[in-house]
Tab-separated table of C-alpha atoms and ligand atoms in Angstrom:
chain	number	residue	atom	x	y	z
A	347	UNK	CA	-9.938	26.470	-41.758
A	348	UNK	CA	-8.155	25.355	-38.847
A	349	UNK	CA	-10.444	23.245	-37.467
A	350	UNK	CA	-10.554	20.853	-40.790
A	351	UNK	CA	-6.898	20.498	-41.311
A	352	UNK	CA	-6.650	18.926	-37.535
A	353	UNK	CA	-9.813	16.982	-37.795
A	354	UNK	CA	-8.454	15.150	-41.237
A	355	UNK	CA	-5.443	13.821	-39.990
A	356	UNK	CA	-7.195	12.393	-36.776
A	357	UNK	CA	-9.579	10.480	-39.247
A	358	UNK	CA	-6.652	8.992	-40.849
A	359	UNK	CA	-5.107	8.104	-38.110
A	360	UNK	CA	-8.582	6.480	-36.713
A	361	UNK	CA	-8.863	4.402	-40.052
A	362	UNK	CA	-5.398	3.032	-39.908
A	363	UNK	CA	-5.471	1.746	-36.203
A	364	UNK	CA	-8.989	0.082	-37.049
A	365	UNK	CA	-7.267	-1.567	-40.102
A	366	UNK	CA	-4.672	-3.119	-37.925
A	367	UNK	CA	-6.976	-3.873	-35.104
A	368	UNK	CA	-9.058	-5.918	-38.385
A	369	UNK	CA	-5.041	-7.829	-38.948
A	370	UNK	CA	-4.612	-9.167	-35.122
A	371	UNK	CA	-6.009	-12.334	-34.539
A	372	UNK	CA	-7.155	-12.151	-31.032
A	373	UNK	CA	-9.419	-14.073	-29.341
A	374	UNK	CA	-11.380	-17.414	-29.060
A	375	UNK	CA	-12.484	-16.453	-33.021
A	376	UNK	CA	-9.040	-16.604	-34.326
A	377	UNK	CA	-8.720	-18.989	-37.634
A	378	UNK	CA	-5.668	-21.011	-39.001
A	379	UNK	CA	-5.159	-20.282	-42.632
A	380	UNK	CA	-7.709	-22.784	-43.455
A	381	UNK	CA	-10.128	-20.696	-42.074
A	382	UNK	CA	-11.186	-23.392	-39.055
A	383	UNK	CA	-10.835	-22.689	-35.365
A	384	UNK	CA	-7.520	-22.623	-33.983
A	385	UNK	CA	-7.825	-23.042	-30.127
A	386	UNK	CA	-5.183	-20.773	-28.879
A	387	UNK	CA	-4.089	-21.156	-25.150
A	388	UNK	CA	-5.691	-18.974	-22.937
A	389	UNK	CA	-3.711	-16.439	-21.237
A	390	UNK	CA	-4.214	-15.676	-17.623
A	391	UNK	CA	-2.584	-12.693	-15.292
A	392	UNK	CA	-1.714	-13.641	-11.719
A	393	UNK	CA	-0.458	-11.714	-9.381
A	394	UNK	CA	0.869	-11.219	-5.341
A	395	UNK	CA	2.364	-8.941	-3.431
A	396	UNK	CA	6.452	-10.292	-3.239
A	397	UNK	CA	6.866	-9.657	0.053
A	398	UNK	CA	5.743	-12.274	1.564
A	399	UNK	CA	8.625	-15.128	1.199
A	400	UNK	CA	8.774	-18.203	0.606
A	401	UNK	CA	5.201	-17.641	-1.317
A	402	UNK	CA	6.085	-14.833	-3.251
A	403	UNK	CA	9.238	-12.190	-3.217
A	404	UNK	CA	11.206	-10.924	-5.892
A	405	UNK	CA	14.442	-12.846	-6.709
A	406	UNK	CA	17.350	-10.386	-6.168
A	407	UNK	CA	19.790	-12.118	-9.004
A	408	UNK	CA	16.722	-11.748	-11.537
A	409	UNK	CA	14.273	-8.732	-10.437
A	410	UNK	CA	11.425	-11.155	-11.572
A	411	UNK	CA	8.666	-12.587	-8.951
A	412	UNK	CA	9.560	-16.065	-7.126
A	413	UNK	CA	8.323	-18.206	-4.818
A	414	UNK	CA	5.799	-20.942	-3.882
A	415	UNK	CA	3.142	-19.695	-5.167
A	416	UNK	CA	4.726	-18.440	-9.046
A	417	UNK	CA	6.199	-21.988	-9.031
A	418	UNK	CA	2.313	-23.224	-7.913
A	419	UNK	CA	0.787	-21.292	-10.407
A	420	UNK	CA	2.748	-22.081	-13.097
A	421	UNK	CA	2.792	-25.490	-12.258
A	422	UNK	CA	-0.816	-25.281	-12.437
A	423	UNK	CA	-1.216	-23.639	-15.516
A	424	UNK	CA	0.852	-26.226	-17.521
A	425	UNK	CA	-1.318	-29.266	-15.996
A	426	UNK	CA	-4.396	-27.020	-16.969
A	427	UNK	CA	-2.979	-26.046	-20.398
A	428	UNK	CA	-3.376	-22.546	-20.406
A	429	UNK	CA	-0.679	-19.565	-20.019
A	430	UNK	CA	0.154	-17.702	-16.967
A	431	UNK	CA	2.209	-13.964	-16.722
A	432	UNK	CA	2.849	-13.517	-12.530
A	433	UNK	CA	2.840	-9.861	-11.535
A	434	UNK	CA	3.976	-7.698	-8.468
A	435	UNK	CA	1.308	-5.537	-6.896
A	436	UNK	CA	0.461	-4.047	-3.717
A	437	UNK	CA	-1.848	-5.745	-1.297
A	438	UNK	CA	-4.424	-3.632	-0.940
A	439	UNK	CA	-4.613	-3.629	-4.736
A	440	UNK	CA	-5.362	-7.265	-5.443
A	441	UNK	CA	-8.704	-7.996	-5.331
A	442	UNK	CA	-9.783	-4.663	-7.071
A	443	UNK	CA	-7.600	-5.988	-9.834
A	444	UNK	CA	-9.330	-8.922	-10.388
A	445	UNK	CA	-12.396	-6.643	-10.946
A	446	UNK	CA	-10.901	-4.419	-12.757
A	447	UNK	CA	-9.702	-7.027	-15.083
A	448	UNK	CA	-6.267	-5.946	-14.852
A	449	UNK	CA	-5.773	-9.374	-13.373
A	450	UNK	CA	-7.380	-12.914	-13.465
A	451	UNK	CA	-5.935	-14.808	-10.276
A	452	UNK	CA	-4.589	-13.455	-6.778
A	453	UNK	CA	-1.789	-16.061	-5.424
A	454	UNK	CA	-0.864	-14.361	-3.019
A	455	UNK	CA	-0.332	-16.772	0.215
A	456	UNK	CA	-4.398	-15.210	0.504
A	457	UNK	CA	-6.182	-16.515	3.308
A	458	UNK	CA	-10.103	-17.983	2.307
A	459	UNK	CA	-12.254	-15.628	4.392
A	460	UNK	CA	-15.832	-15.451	5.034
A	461	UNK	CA	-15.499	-12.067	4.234
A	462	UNK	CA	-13.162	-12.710	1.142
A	463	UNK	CA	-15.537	-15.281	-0.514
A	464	UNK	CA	-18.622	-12.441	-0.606
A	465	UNK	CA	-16.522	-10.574	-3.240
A	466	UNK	CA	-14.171	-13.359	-4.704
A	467	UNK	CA	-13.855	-17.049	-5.762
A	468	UNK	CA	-11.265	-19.098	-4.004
A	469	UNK	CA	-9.835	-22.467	-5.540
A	470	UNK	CA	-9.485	-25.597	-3.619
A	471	UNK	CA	-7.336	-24.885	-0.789
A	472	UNK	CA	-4.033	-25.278	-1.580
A	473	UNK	CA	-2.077	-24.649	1.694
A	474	UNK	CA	-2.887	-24.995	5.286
A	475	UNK	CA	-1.435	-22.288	7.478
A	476	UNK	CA	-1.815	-19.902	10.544
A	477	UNK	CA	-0.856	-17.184	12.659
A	478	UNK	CA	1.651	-17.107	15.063
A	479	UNK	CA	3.648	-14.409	16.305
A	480	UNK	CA	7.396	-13.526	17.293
A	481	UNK	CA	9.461	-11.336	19.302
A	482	UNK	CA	13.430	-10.582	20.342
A	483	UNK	CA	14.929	-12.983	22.465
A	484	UNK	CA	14.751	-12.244	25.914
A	485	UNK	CA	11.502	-10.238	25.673
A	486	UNK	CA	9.437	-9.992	28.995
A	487	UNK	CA	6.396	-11.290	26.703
A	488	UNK	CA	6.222	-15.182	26.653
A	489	UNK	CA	2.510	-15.944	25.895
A	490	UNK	CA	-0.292	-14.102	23.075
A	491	UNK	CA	-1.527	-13.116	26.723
A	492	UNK	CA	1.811	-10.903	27.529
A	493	UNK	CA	0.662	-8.611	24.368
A	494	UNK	CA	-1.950	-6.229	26.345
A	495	UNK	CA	-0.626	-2.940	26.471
A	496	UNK	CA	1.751	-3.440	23.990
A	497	UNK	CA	2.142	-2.851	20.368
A	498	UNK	CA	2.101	-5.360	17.225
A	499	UNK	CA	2.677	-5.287	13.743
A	500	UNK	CA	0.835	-6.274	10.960
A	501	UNK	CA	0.420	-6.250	7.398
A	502	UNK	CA	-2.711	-3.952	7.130
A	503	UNK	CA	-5.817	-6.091	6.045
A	504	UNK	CA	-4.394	-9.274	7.013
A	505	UNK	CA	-5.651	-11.783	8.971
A	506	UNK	CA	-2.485	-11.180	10.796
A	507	UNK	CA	-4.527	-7.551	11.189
A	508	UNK	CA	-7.723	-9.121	11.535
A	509	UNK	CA	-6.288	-11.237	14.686
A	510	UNK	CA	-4.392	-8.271	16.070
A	511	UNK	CA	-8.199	-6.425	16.255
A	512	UNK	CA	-10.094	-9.380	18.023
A	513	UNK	CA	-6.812	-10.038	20.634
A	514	UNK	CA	-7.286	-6.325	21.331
A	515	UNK	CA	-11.282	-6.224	21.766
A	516	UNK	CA	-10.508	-9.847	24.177
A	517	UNK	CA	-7.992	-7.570	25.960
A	518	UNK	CA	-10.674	-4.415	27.011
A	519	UNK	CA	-13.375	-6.788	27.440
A	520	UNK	CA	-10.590	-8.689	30.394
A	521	UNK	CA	-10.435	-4.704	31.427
A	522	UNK	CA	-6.485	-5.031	30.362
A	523	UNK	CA	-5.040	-2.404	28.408
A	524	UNK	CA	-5.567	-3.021	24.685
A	525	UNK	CA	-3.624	-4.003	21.834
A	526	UNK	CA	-1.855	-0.588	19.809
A	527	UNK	CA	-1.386	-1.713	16.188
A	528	UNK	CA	0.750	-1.193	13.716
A	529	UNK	CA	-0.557	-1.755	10.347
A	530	UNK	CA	2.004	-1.518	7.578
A	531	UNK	CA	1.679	-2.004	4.013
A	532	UNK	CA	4.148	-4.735	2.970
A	533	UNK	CA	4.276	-7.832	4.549
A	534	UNK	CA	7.955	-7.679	5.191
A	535	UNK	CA	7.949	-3.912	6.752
A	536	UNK	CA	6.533	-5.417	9.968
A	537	UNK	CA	9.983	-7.694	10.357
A	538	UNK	CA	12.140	-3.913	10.236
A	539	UNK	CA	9.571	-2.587	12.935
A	540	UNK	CA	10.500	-5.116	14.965
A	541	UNK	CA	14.149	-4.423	14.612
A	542	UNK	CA	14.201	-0.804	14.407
A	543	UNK	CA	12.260	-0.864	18.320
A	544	UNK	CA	8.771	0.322	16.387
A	545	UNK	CA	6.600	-3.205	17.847
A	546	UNK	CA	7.240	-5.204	20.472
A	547	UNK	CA	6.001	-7.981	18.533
A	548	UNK	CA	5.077	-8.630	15.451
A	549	UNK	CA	2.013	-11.213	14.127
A	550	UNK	CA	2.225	-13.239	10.592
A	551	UNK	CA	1.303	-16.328	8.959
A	552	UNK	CA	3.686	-19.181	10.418
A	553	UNK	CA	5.692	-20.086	7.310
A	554	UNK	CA	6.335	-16.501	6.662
A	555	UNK	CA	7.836	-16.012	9.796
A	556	UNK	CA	9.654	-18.967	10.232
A	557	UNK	CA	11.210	-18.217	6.367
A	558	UNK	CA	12.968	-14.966	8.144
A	559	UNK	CA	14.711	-16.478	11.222
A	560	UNK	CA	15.853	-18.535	8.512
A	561	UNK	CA	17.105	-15.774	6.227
A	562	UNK	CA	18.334	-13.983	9.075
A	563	UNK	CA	19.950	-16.223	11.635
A	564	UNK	CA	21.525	-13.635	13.233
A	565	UNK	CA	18.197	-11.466	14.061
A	566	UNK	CA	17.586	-13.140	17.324
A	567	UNK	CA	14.133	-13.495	16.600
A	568	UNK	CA	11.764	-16.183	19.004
A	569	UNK	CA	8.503	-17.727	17.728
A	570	UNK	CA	7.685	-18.641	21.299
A	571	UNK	CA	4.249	-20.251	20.833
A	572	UNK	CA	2.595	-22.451	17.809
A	573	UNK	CA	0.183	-20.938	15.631
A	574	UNK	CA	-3.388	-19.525	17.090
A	575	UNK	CA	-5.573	-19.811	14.248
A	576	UNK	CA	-5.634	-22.737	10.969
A	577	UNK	CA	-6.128	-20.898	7.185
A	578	UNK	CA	-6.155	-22.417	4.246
A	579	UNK	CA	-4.906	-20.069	1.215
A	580	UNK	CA	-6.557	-20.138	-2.116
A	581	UNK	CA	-6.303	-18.756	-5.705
A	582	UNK	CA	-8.708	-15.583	-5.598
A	583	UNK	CA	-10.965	-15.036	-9.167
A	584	UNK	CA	-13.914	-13.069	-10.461
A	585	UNK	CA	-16.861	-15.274	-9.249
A	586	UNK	CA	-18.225	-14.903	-12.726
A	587	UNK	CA	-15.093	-17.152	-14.284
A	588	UNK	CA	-16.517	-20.555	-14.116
A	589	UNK	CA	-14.091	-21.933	-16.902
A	590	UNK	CA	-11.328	-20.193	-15.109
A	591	UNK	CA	-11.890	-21.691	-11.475
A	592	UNK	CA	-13.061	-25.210	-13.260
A	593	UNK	CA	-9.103	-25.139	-14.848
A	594	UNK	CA	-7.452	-23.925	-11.445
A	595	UNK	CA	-8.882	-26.758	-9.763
A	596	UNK	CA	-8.365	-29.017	-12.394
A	597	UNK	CA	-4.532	-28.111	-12.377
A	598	UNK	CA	-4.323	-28.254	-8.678
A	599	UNK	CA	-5.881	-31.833	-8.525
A	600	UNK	CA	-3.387	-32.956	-11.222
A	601	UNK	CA	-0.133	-31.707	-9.634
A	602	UNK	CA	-1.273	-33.024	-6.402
A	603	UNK	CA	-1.846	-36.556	-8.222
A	604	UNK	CA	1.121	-36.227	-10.082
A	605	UNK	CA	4.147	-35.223	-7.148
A	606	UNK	CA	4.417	-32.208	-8.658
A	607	UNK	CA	2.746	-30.147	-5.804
A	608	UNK	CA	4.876	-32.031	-3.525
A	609	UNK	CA	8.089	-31.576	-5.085
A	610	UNK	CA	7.055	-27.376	-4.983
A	611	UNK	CA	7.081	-28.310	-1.320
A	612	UNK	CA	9.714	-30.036	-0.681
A	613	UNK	CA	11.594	-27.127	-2.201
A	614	UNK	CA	10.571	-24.453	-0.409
A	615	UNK	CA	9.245	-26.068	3.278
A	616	UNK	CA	11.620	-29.081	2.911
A	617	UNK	CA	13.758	-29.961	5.400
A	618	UNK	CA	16.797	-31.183	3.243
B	1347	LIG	N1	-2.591	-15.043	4.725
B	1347	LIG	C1	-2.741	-13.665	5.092
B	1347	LIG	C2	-4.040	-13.121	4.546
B	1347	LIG	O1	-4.593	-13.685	3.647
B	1347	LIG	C3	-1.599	-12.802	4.642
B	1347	LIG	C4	-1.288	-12.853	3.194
B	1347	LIG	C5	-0.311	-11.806	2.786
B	1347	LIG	N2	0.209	-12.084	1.487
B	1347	LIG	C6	1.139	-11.306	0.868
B	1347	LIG	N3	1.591	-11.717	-0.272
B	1347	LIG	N4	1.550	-10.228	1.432
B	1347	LIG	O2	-4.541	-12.128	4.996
């Protein structure tokens, strides 16, 4: 007796969330009223990890994701025509998202890797940058040289990381003492390491770095040397989404031709 009075209600409930499943248009198959094929935009979920100003932080006033790269991909997305939602996620996160579906493009300031392009599919390049590295004024450590024996940090899986680990191998191989790391998990943490005493130094991309002596004038942070190394970011996707990476590139070529990409620039690596 029970057992069929729970089992009845469940059915009912089953029926009625297939009916309204049957109501939603969803899809490439939607129809107008007319019954022919609408061809609704497609909808496409980036995402970045927002510590990483200018490319991507969350906009105090608002809450809501900002940077270079939300304004990129946006910008891209119109040119393209489809839609674009821009989501917050952790780092280490991003590129099992894409394969878990729960998103369709990392912008994310993310470095093309020979090791990165075995799992994803980058877009044209879109920025050129590097890794440099900075430390208080007045520090006894004026070149990359100066680093053995001391300690660095990094935002874990990095190439900031990644060039940490080779400097310290170079430095055992010279017979110096090696590199300690410190690998943290947002970008910014490695900027309150370096305050709080934690590193002695701390390695990033350029523009990342040069965005916080800028937001903090008073920090009396030196990037004593140019960058070591020449990236060039790129949109991550599932290497399976041909019509995805054929409308990223698409969109990037256009707002290139257009001034568009350069007026993103100008507004957040301008001078002016
Ligand atoms: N360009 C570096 C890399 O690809 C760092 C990127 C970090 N991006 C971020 N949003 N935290 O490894």
């Amino acid at each position: 007796m029970k057992k069929r009075f729970a089992v009845i209600p469940l059915i009912v409930i089953m029926m009625l969330s297939l009916m309204a499943g049957c109501t939603q248009e969803s899809g490439p198959e939607a129809t107008d009223g007319n019954g022919e094929q609408e061809a609704p935009a497609m909808k496409l979920v980036a995402v970045g990890e927002c510590t990483f100003a200018p490319f991507e932080y969350v906009d105090e006033a608002t809450g809501q994701p900002a940077g270079f790269d939300v304004d990129l991909i946006h910008a891209i997305a119109e040119a393209a025509g489809f839609e674009v939602e821009y989501k917050n996620m952790d780092w280490n996160s991003l590129i099992a998202a894409l394969q878990t579906g729960e998103a369709d493009l990392v912008v994310s300031g993310m470095t093309i890797t020979d090791e990165r392009v075995l799992e994803v599919k980058f877009s044209d390049p879109y920025f050129e940058s590097g890794q440099a590295w900075c430390v208080e004024e007045g520090s006894p450590i004026k070149t990359l040289d100066d680093l053995a024996g001391k300690t660095v940090a990094v935002q874990i899986n990095t190439t900031a990381d990644y060039a940490a680990q080779k400097l310290d191998e170079k430095f055992k191989e010279e017979g110096k003492p090696g590199l300690s790391i410190k690998r943290l998990e947002q970008a910014a943490d490695v900027f309150n390491e370096l305050k709080v005493g934690g590193a002695d130094a701390v390695i990033s991309d350029l523009p990342v770095i040069q965005e916080y002596l800028k937001n903090n004038p008073d920090s009396n942070i030196i990037i004593p040397e140019p960058a070591f190394t020449v990236e060039y970011y790129g949109i991550a996707m599932r290497k399976q989404d041909k019509e995805i990476h054929e409308l990223v590139n698409k969109g990037l070529a256009t707002i290139k031709a257009s001034g568009k990409y350069e007026e993103l620039y100008e507004k957040y690596f301008g001078t002016k």
